[in-house]
Short mmCIF file of C-alpha atoms and ligand atoms in Angstrom, two decimals:
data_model
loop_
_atom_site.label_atom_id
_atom_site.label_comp_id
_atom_site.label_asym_id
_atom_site.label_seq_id
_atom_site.Cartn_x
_atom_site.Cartn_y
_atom_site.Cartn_z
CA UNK A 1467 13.88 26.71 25.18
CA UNK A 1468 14.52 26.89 21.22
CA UNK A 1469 12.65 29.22 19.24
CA UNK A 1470 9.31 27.74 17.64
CA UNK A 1471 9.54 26.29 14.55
CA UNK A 1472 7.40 27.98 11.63
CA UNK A 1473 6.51 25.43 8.60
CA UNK A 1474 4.46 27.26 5.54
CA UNK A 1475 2.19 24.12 3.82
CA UNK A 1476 2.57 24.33 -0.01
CA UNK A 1477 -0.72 22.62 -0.11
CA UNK A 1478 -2.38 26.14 0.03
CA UNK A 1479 0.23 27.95 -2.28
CA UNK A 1480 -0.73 29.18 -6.25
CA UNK A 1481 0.65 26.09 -8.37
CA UNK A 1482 0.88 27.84 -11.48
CA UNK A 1483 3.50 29.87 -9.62
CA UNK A 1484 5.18 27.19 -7.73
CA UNK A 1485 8.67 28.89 -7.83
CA UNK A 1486 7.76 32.26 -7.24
CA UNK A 1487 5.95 30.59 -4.26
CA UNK A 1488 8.75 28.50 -3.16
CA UNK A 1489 11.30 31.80 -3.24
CA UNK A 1490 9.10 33.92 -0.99
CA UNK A 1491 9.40 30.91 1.25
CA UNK A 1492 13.44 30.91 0.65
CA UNK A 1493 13.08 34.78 1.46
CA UNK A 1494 11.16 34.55 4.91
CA UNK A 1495 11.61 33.54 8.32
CA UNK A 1496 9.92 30.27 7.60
CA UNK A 1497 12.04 27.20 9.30
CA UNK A 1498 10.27 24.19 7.04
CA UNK A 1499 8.44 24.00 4.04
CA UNK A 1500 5.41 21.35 4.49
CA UNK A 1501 4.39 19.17 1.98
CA UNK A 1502 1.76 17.32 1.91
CA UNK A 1503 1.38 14.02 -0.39
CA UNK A 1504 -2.38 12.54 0.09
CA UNK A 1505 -3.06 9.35 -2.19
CA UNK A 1506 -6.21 9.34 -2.61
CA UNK A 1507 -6.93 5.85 0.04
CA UNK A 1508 -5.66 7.11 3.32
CA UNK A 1509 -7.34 10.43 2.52
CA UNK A 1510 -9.83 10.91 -0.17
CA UNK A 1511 -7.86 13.75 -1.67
CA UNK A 1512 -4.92 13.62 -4.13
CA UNK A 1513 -2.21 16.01 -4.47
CA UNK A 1514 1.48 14.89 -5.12
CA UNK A 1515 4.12 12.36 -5.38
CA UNK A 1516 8.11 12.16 -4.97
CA UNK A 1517 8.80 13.90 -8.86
CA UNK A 1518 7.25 17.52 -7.49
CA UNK A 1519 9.14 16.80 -3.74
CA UNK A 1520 12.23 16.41 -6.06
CA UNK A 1521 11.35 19.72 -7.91
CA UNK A 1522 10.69 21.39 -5.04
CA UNK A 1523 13.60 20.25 -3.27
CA UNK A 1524 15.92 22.20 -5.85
CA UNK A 1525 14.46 25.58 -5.58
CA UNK A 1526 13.65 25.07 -2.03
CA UNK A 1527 16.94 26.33 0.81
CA UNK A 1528 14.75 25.09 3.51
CA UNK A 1529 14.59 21.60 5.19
CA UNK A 1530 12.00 19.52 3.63
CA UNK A 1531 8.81 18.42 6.39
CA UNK A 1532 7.07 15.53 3.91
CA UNK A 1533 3.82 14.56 5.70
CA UNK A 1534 2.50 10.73 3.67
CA UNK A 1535 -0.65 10.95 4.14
CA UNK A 1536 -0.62 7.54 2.12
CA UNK A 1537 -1.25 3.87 2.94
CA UNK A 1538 1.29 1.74 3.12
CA UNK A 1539 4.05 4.48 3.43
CA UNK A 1540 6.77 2.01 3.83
CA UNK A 1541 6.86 1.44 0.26
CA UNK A 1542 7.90 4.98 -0.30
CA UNK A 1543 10.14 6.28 2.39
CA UNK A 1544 13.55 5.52 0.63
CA UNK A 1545 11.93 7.22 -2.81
CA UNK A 1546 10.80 10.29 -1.04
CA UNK A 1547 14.09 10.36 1.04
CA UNK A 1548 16.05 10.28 -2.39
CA UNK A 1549 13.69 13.17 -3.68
CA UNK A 1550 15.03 15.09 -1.08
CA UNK A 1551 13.06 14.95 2.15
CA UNK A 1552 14.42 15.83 5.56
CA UNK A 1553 11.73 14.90 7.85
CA UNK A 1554 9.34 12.30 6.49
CA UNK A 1555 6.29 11.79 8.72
CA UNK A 1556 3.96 8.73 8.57
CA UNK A 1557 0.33 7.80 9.99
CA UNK A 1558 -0.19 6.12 13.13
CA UNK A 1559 -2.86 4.74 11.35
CA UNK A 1560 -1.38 4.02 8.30
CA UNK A 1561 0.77 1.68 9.98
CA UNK A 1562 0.08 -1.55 11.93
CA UNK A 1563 4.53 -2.17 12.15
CA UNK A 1564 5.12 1.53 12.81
CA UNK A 1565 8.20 1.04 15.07
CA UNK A 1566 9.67 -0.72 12.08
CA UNK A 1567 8.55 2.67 10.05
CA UNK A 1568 10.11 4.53 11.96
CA UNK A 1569 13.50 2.57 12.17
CA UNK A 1570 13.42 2.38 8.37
CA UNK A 1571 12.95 6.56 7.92
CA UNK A 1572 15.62 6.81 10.73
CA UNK A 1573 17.80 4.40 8.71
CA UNK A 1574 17.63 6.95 5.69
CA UNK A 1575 19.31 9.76 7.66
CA UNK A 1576 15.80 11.56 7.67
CA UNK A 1577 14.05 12.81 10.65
CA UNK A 1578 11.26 10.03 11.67
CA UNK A 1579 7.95 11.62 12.17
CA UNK A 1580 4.50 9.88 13.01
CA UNK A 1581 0.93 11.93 12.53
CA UNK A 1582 -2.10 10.94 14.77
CA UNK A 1583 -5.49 11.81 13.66
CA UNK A 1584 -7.63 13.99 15.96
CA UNK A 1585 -9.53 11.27 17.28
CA UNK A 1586 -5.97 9.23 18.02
CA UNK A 1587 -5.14 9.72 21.60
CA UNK A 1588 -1.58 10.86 22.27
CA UNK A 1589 -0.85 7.74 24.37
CA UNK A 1590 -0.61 5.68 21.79
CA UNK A 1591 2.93 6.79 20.99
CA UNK A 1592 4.48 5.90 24.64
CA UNK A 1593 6.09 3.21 24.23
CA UNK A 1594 8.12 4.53 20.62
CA UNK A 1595 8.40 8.05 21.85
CA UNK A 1596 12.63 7.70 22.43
CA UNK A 1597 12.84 6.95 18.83
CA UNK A 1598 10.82 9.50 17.17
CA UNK A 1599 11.76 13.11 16.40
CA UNK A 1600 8.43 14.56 15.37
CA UNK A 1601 5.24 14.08 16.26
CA UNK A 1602 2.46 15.58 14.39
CA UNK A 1603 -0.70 16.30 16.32
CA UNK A 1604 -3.41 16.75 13.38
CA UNK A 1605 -5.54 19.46 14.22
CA UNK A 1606 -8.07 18.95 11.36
CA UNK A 1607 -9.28 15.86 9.26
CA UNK A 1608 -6.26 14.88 7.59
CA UNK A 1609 -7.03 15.59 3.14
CA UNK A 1610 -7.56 19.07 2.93
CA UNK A 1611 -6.47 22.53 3.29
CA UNK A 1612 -8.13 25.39 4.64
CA UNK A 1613 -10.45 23.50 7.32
CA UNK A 1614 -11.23 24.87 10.91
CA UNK A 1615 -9.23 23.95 13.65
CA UNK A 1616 -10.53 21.22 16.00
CA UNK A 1617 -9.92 22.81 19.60
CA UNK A 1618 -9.69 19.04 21.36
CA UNK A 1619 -6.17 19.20 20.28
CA UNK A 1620 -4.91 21.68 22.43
CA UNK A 1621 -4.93 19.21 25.84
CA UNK A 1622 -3.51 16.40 23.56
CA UNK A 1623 -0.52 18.85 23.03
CA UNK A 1624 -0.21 19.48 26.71
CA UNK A 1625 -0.35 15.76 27.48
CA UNK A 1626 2.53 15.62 24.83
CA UNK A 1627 4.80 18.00 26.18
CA UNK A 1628 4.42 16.07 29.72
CA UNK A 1629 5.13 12.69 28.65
CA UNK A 1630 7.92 13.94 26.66
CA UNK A 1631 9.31 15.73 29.66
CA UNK A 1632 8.99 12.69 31.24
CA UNK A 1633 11.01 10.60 29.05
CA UNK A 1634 13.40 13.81 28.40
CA UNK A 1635 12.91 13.09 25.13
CA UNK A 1636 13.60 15.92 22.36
CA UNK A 1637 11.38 15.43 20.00
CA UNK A 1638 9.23 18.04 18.63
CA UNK A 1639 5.37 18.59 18.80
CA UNK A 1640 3.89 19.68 15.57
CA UNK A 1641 0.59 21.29 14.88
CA UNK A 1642 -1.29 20.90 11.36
CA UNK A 1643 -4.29 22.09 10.43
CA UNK A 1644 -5.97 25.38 10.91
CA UNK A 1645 -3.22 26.91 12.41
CA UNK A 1646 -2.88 30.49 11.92
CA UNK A 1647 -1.85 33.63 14.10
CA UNK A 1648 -5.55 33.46 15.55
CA UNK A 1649 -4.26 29.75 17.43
CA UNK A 1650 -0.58 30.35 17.02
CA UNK A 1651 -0.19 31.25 20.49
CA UNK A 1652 -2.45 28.91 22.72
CA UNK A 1653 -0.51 26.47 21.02
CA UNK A 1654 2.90 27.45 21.54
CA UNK A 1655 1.24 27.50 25.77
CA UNK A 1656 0.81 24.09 25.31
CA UNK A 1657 3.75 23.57 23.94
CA UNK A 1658 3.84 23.05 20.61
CA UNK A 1659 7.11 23.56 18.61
CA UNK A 1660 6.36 23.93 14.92
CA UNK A 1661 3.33 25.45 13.32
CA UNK A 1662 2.18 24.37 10.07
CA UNK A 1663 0.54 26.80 8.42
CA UNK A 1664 -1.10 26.33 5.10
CA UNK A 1665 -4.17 29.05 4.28
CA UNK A 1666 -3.11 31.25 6.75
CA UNK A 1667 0.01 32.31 5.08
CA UNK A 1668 -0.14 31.70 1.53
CA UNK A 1669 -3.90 32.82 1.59
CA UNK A 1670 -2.83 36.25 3.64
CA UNK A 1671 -2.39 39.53 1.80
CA UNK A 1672 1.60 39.60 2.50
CA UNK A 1673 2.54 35.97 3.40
CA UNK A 1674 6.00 36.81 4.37
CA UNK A 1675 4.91 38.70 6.66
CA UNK A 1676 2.67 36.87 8.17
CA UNK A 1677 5.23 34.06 8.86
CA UNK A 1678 7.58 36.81 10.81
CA UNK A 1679 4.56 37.66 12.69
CA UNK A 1680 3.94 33.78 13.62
CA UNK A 1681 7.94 33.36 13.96
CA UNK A 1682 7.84 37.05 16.84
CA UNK A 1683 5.14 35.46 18.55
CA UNK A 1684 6.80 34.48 22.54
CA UNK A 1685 6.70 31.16 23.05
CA UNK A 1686 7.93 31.92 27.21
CA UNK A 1687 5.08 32.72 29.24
CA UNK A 1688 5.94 30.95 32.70
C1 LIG B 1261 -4.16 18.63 5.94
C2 LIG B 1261 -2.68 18.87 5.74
C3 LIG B 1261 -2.22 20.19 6.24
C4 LIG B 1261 -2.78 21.37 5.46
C5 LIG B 1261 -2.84 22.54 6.36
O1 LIG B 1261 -4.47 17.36 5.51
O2 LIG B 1261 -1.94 17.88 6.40
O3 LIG B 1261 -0.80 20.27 6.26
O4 LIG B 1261 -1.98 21.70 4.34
O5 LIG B 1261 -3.54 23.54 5.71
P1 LIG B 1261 -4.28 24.69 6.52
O6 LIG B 1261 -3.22 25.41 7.31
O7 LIG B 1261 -4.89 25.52 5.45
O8 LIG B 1261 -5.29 24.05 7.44
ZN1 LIG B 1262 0.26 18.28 6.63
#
């Protein structure tokens, strides 16, 4: 089994200090930085578009996770894989053609992910699991940082892990949302592999860390 995957959310960083942000990042154990770009329609908050990714993208040594949390993402995907994204990850619910989202991401040399909502059951994805390489299991509201963590995801990751052991598929479970070294563990149990973690690191007296604390944590129990 590969070592979890730890993914710091800028979302929750100090933006007048983006770069001094973005090196501690460089500096720790941290596997992914996550970015979140909300538009204001799929979510009601706003935060960021493809200019800061590309910013970000040159201070940044770490692989790029860009969550849309946009409508219509597939007017984007080439833009925000030019700014420098590695994985870009689109709604279930932002998308009524989403194995043609997914193609086009592939298509781009990126990583394809696809989000679902809390309330989005997991089996939604069975017939497209073979040809994605993320999926993100929300575990808050998509639109905002720093919100509690809704324990109803926790058996949709564990119903995750099995149908992807049934397909033998390798694609990776992702947790967002109110994810911190509180849940860390539980999750990794159910077999999550990355951890994005927003408030919990950057809003933790020594973030760094806190990420090699998340990063130690044993994801082998059985
Ligand atoms: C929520 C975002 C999350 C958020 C996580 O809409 O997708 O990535 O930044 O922040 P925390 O860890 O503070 O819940
Ligand atoms: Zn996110």
């Amino acid at each position: 089994m590969p070592k979890h995957k730890i993914a710091p959310s800028l979302l929750a960083a100090d933006f007048t200090r983006l770069s001094k942000e973005i090196e501690m990042v460089n500096r720790s154990e941290a596997d992914w930085l996550h970015l979140d770009v909300m538009d204001g329609r799929f979510v009601p908050n706003i935060t960021f578009g493809m200019f800061v990714v590309e910013a970000v993208r040159r201070l940044c040594t770490k692989p790029l996770d860009v969550h849309l949390m946009i409508v219509e993402p597939e007017r984007y995907v080439e833009a925000f894989r030019k700014a420098g994204a590695d994985v870009i990850t689109v709604h279930y619910e932002a998308c009524p053609h989403l194995h043609r989202v997914v193609h086009q991401i592939k298509e781009t040399g990126a990583m394809a992910g696809v989000a679902l909502n809390p309330h989005t059951p997991v089996n939604v994805l069975e017939n497209l699991l073979e040809d994605i390489d993320v999926v993100c299991l929300m575990s808050v509201n998509p639109g905002f940082g720093g919100q509690k963590f809704i324990y109803q995801t926790l058996p949709k990751v564990r119903r995750l892990r099995e149908m992807l052991t049934v397909v033998n598929s390798p694609a990776l479970i992702e947790a967002d949302g109110g994810v911190g070294l509180q849940n860390a563990e539980v999750l990794l149990r159910a077999g999550a592999d990355v951890l994005v973690a927003g408030s919990s690191v950057f809003g933790a007296p020594d973030p760094e860390a806190t990420i090699a604390a998340m990063k130690a944590l044993n994801e082998v129990w059985l």
